[in-house]
Coordinates of C-alpha atoms and ligand atoms in Angstrom, one line a residue:
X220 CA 30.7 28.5 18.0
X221 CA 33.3 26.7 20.4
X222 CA 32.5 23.2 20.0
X223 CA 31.3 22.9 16.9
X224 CA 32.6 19.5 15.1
X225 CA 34.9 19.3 12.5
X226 CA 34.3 16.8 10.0
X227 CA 35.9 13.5 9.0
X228 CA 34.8 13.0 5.2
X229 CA 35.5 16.4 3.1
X230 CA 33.3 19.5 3.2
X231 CA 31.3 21.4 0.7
X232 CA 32.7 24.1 -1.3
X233 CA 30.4 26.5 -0.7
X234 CA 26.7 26.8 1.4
X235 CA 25.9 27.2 -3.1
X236 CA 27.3 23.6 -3.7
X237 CA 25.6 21.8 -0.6
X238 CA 22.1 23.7 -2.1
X239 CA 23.0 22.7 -5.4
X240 CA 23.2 19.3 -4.0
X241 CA 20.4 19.1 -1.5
X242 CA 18.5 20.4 -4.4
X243 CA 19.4 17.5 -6.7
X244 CA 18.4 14.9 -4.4
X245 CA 15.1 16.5 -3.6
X246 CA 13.8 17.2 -7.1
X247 CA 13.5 14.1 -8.8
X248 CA 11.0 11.4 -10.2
X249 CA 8.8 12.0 -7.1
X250 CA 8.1 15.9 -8.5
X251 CA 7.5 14.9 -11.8
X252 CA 6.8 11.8 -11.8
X253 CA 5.0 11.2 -8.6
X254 CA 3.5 13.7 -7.7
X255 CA 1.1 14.1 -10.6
X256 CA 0.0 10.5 -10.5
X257 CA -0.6 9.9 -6.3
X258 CA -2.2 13.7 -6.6
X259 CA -4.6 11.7 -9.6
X260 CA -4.9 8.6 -7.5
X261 CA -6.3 10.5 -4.6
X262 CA -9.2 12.6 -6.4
X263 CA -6.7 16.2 -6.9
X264 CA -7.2 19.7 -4.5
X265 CA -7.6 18.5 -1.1
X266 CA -4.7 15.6 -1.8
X267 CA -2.8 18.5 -3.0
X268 CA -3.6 21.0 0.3
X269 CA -2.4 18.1 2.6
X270 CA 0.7 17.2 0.9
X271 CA 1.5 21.2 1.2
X272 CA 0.7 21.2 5.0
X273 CA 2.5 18.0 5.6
X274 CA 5.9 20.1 3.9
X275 CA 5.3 23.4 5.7
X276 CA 4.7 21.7 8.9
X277 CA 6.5 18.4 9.2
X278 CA 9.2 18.5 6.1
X279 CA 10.6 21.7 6.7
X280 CA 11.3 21.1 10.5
X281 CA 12.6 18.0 9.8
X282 CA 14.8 19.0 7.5
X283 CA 16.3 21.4 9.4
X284 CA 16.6 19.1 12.2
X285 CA 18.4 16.2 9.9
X286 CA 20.7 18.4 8.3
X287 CA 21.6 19.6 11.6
X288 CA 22.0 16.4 13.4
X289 CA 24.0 15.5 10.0
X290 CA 26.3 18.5 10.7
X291 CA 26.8 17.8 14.5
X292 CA 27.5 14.1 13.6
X293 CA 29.5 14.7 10.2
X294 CA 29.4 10.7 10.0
X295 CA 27.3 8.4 8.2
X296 CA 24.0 8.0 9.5
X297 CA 24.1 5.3 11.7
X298 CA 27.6 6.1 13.2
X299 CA 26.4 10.3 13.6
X300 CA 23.4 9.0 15.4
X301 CA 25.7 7.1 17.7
X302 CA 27.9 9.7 18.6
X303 CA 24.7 12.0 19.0
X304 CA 23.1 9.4 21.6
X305 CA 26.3 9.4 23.0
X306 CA 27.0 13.2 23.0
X307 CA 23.4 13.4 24.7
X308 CA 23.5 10.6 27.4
X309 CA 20.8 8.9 25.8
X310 CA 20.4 4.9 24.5
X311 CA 22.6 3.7 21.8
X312 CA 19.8 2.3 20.2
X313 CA 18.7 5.7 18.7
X314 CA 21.5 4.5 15.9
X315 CA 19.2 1.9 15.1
X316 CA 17.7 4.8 13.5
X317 CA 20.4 5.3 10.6
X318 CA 20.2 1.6 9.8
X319 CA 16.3 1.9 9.2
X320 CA 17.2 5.2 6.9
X321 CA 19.9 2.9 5.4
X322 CA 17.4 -0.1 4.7
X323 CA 14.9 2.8 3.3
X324 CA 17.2 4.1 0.4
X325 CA 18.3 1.2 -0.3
X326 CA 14.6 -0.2 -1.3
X327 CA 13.3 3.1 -3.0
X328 CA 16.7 3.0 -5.0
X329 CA 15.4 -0.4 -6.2
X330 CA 12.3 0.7 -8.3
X331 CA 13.6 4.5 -8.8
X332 CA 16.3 2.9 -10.7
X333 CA 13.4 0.9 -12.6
X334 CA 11.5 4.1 -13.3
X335 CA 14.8 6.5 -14.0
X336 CA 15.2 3.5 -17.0
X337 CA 11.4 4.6 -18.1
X338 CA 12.8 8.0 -18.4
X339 CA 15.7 6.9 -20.3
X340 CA 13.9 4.6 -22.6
X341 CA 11.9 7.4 -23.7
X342 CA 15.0 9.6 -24.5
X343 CA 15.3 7.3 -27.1
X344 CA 12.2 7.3 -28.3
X345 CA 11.6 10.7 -28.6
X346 CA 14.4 10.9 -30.4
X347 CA 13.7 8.7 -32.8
X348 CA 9.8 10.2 -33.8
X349 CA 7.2 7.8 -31.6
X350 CA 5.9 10.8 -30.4
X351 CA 4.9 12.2 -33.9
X352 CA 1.6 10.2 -33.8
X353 CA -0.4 12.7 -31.7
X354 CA -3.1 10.6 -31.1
X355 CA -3.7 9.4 -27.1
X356 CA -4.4 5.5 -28.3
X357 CA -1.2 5.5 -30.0
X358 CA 0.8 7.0 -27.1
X359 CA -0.6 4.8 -24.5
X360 CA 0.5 1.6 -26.5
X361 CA 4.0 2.8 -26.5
X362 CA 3.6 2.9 -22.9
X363 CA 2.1 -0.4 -22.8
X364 CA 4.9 -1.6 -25.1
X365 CA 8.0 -0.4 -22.4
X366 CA 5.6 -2.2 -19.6
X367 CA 5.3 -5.7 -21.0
X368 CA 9.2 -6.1 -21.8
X369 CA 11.3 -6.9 -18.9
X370 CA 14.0 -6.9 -21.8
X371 CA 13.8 -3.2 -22.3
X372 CA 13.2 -2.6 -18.8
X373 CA 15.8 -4.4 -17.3
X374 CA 18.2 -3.1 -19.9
X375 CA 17.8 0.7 -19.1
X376 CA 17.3 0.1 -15.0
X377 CA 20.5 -1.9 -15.6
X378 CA 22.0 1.0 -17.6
X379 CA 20.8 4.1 -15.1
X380 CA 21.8 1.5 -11.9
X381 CA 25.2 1.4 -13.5
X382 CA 25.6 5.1 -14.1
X383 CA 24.7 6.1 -10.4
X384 CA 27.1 3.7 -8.9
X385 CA 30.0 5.4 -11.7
X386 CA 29.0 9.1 -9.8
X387 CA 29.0 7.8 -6.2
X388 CA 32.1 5.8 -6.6
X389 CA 33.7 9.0 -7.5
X390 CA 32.6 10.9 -4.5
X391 CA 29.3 13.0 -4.1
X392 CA 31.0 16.4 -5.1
X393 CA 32.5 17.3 -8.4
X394 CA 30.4 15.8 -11.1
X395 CA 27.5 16.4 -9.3
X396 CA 27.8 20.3 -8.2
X397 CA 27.8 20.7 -12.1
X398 CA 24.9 18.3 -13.0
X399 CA 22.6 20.6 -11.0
X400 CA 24.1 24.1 -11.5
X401 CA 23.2 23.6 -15.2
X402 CA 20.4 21.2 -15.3
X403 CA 18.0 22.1 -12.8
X404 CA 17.6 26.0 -14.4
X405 CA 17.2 23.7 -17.5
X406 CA 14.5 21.6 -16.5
X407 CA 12.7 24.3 -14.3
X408 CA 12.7 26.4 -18.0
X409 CA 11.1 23.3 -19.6
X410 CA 8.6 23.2 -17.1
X411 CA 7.6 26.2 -17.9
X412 CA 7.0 25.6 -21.5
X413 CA 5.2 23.0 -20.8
X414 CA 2.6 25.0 -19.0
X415 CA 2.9 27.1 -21.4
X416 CA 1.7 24.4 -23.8
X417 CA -1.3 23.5 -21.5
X418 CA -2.3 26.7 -21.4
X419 CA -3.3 26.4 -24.7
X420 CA -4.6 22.8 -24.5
X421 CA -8.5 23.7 -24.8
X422 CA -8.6 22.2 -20.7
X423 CA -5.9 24.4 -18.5
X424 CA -8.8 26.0 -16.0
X425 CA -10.0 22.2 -15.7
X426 CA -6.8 21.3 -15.0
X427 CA -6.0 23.9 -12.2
X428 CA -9.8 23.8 -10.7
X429 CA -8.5 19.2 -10.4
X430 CA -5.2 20.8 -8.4
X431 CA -6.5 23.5 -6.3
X432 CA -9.9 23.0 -5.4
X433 CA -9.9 21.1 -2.6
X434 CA -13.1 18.4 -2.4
X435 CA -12.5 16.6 1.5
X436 CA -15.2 13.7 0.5
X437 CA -12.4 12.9 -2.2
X438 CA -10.0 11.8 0.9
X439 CA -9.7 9.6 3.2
X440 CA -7.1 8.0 6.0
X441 CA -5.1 6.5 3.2
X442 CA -4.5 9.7 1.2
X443 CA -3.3 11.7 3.6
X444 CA -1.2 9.0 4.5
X445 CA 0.4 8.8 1.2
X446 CA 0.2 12.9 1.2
X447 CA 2.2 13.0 4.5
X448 CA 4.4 10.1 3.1
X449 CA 5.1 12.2 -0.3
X450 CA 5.9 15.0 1.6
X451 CA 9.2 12.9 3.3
X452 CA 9.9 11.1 -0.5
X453 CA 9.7 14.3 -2.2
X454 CA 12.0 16.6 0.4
X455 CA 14.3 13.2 0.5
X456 CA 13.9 13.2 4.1
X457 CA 13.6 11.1 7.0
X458 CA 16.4 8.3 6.0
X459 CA 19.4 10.1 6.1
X460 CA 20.2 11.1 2.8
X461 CA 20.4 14.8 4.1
X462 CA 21.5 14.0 7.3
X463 CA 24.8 12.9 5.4
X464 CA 24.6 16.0 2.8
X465 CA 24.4 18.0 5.9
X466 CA 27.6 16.1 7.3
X467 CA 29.6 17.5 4.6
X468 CA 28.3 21.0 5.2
X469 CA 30.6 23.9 6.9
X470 CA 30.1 25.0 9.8
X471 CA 29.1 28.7 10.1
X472 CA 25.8 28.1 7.1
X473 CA 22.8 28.9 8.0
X474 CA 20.8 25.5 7.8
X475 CA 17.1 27.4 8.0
X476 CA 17.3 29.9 5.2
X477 CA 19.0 26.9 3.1
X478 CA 15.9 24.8 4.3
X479 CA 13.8 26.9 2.7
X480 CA 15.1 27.0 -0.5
X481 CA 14.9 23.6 -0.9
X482 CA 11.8 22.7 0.1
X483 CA 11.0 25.7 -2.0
X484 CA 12.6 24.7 -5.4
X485 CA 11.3 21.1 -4.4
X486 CA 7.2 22.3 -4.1
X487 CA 7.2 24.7 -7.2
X488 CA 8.7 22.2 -9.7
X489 CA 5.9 19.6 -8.3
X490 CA 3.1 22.4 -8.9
X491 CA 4.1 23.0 -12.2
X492 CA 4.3 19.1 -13.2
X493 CA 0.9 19.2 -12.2
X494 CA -0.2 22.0 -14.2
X495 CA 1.1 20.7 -16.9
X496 CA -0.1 17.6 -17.1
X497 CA -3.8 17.5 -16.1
X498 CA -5.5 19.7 -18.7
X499 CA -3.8 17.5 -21.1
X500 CA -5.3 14.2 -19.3
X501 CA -8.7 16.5 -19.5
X502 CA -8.2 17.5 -22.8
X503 CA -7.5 14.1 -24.1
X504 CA -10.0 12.3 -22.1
X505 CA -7.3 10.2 -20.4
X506 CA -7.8 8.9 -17.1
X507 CA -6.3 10.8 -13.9
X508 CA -6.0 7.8 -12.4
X509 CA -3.8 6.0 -14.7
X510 CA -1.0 5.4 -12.0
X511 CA 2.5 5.1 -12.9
X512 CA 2.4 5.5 -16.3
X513 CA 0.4 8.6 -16.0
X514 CA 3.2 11.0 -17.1
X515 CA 4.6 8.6 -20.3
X516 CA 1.0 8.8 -21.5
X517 CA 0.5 12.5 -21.4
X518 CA 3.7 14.8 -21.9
X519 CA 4.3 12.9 -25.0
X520 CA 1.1 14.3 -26.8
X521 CA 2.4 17.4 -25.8
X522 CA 5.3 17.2 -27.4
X523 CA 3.7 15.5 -30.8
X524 CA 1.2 19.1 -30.7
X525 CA 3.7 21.8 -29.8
X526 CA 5.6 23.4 -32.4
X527 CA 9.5 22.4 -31.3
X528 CA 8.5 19.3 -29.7
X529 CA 11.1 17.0 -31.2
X530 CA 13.4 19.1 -29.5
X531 CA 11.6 19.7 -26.0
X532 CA 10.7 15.9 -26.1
X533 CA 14.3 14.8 -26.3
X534 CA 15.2 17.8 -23.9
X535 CA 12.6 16.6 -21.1
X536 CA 13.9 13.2 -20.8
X537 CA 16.9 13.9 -20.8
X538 CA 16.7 16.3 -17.7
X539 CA 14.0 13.9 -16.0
X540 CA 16.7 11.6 -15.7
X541 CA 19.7 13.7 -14.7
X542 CA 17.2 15.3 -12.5
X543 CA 16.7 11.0 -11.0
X544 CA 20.4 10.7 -11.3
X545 CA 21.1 13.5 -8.4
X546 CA 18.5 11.9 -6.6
X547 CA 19.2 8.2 -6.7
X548 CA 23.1 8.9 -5.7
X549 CA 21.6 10.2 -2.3
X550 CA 19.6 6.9 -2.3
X551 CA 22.7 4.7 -1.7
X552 CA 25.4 7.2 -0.6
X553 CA 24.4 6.1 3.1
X554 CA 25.1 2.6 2.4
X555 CA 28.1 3.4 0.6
X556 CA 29.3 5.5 3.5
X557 CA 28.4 3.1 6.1
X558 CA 30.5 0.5 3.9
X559 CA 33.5 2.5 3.9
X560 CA 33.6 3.6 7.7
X561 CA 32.5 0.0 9.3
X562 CA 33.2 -2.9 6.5
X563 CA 36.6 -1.1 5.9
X564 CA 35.9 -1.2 2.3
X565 CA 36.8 1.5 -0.2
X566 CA 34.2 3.1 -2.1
X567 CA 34.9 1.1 -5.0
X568 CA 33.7 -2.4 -3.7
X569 CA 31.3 -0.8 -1.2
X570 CA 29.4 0.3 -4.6
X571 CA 29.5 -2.9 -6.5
X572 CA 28.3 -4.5 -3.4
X573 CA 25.7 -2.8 -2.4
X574 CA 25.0 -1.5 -6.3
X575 CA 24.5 -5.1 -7.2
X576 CA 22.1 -6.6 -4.7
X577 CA 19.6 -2.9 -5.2
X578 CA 20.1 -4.2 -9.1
X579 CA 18.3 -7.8 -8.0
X580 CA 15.6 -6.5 -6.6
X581 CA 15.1 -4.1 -9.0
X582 CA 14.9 -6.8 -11.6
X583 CA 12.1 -8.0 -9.7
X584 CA 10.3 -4.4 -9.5
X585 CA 10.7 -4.7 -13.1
X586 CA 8.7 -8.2 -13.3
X587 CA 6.1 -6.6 -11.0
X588 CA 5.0 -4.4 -14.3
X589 CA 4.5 -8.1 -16.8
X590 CA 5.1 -10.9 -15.8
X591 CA 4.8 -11.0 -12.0
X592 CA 2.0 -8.2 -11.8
X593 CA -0.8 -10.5 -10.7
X594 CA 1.8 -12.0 -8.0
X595 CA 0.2 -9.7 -5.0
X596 CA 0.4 -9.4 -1.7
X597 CA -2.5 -7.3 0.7
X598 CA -3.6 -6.2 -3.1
X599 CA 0.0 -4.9 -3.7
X600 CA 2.6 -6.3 -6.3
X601 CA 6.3 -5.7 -5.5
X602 CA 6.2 -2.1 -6.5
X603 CA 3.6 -1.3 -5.0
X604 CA 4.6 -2.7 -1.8
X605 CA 8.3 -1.1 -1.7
X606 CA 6.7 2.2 -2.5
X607 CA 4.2 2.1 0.5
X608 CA 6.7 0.1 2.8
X609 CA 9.6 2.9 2.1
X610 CA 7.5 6.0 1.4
X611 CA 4.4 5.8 3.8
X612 CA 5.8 3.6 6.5
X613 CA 9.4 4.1 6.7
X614 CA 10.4 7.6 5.9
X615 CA 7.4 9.0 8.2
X616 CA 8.6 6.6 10.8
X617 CA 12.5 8.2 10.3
X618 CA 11.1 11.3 10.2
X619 CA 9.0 10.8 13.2
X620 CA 12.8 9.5 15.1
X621 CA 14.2 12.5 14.3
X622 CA 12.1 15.0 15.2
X623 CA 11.8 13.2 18.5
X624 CA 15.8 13.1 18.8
X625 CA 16.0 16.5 18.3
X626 CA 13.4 17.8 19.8
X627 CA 13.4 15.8 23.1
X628 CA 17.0 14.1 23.6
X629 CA 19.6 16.9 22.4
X630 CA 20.2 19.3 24.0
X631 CA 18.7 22.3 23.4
X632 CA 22.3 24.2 23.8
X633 CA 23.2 21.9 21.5
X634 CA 20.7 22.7 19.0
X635 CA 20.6 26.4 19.7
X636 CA 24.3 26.2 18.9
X637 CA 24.1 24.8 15.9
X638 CA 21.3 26.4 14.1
X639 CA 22.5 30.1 15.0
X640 CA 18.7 31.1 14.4
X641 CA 16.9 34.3 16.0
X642 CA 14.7 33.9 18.9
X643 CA 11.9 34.0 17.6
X644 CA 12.9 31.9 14.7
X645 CA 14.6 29.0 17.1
X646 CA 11.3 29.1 19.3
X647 CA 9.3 28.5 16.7
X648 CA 11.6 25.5 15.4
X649 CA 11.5 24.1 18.5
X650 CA 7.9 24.2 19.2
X651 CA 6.9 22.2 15.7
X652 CA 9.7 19.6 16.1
X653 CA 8.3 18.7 19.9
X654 CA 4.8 19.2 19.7
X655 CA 3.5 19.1 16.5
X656 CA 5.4 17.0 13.8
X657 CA 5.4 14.1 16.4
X658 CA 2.1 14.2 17.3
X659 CA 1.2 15.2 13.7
X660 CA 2.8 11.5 12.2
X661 CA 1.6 9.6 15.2
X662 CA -1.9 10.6 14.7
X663 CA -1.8 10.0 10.8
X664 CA -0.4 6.0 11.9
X665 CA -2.8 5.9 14.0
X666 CA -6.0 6.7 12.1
X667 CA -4.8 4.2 9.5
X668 CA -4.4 1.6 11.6
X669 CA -8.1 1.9 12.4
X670 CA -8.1 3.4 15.7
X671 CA -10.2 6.0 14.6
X672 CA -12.1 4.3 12.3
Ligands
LIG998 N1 13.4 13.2 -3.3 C1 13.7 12.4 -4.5 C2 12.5 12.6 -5.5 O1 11.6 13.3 -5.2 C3 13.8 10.9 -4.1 C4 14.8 10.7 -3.1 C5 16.2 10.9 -3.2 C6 14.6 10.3 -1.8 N2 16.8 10.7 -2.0 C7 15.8 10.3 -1.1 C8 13.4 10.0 -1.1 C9 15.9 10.0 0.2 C10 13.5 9.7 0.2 C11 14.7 9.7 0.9 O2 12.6 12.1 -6.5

């Protein structure tokens, strides 16, 4: 307990409020909105099994470890990983680490925002009836509508860009404990009625027999690439967005048991986007691999069938994009934080800064869906390319940094001391963070690149 830092930035209220907020970042588009469509993408079940490994055995190590190095460090990323190396004899170079992290958010913050807008955009429109016409044709061109205006697009991604910069200039905590004390029960209830509503959709067993029966010859190097990938995206991990959450966390919390919860929280909302959506894609004959747009074309004839579903429809969007909002603050809070410590900005500036230049490329993200889509490069168009650069290549390759950091170059006093876990439980930590999540992510690099092959 003796030398356990005291931080320089505030603290959380409560182990609840740094949950609460660890929560929010994790469950976001990449639950509802991700998941389902990669998991189509890559032929269902055995997609699905990886992805679920790839949390139990690399994202909840790693999380532990970057909340704790977070703690230790109670800094932004790049300065805690510099006083870490430091702390450790080891190269200063391991803070090159934070900037990568930095650099990540930063780029996914550029097309969430674009997709957050999505969400947005169909607040509206489910508020004003387009969901009434039931029929699958109908919903897809309203889909196809949103996709060839950069006008609308760039309107709402301007819009949701605007409101995350207006919560992280005012500091991670207040607004934010709230958002997800009352939202996240909120959406998790919805999801539920929304498998309640497949149920009933004439194609639920379809649906689950797609997510849970696992079919190897469906997979290959790539997908469990992008399941390992998902598994950082979707736990927010591996660029330092919970390494600074755990920088504002007290001292004596138990960082495994809140681990848990969150990865927890974070796997069942995914599962039940998933059940909800693919017996209707079954039972409407849609495509599973429809990409991006796979959720705008579904959940809508949902809500045009169910009894109440002008009211759920409105409701859903409306927590899809609160639940983005707590997740795209934690996209640029390192940046803002690095700002502030280094640039001797105040948060103010730092935002608009940094808020403004993710807005520009996002504008282009937004042409990547019209007018720039057949502008590709390796097959890719620019969100396409962010998303595997930041998701399958970055985050893995953070990830992969910090397990090797903690597991290797602290000190395993150090690490001991600040994780206050049982034998048994400390052991096993330790073992998964030296020789298994390294080897793990090194091995999945490898066999894309074609070593294997
Ligand atoms: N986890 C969030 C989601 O699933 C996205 C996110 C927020 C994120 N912060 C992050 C992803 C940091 C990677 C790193 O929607």
């Amino acid at each position: 307990m003796t030398d356990k830092t005291q931080p320089i930035h505030s603290e959380w209220s409560s182990r609840f409020a740094f949950i609460l907020a660890a929560t929010g970042s994790a469950v976001g588009l990449g639950n509802i909105w991700k998941f389902p469509y990669i998991t189509g993408e890559n032929g269902g079940g055995a997609f699905v099994l990886v992805y679920l490994l790839c949390v139990a055995v690399l994202g909840i190590p790693i999380m532990i470890a970057e909340i704790m190095l977070g703690r230790r460090g109670r800094q932004s990323p790049i300065n805690t990983m510099q006083t870490l190396a430091a702390e450790a004899g080891a190269d200063s170079r391991w803070h090159y680490l934070g900037w990568l992290g930095m650099i990540a958010g930063f780029l996914i913050l550029a097309y969430y925002s674009v997709i957050a807008g999505w969400a947005m955009a169909y607040i509206f429109k489910a508020f004003f009836g387009s969901f009434f016409s039931s029929d699958a044709a109908d919903i897809k061109a309203l889909f196809d509508n949103l996709m060839d205006s950069p006008i609308q697009q760039i309107f709402w991604h301007t819009v949701f860009m605007g409101l995350t910069l207006q919560v992280v200039v005012r500091g991670v905590k207040g607004g934010l404990e709230k958002a997800v004390r009352y939202f996240m029960p909120a959406l998790f209830f919805l999801m539920l009625v929304l498998v309640g509503y497949a149920m009933s959709s004439g194609a639920y067993q379809q649906g689950l027999d797609f997510l849970f029966t696992p079919d190897f010859s469906k997979i290959n190097a790539n997908a469990v690439l992008t399941a390992m990938g998902h598994a950082f995206f979707t736990l927010s991990l591996g660029m330092g967005a919970i390494m600074i959450y755990g920088s504002y966390l007290p001292g004596h919390i138990s960082i495994a048991k809140t681990t848990f919860f969150i990865a927890g929280a974070d796997t069942i909302v995914a599962l039940l986007a998933g059940i909800a959506i693919f017996p209707l894609v079954f039972a409407n004959n849609l495509e599973v691999n429809s990409g991006p747009g796979l959720i705008f074309q579904t959940l809508p004839l949902a809500f045009g069938h169910m009894s109440g579903g002008w009211l759920f429809g409105v409701l859903f969007f409306v927590l899809l994009f609160i639940a983005a909002l707590t997740s795209s603050i934690s996209l640029i809070e390192p940046t803002v934080a690095w700002l502030v410590e280094n640039k001797d900005m105040d948060r103010r500036k730092a935002c608009l800064w940094s808020g403004t230049a993710c807005w520009a490329l996002g504008v282009g993200v937004v042409f990547s869906f019209n007018i720039w889509s057949t502008h590709t490069f390796f097959g890719k168009n620019l969100f396409e390319l962010l998303d595997f650069l930041t998701a399958n290549i970055m985050l893995p390759l953070g990830g992969l940094s910090i397990a090797i950091f903690a597991g290797w170059i602290m000190k395993t006093k150090h690490t001991e001391q600040e994780l206050e876990l049982p034998d048994e439980g400390f052991q096993t930590w330790l073992f998964l963070i030296k020789y298994i999540a390294p080897p793990a992510v090194f091995l999945v690099f490898l066999h894309v690149l074609g070593v294997f092959l």
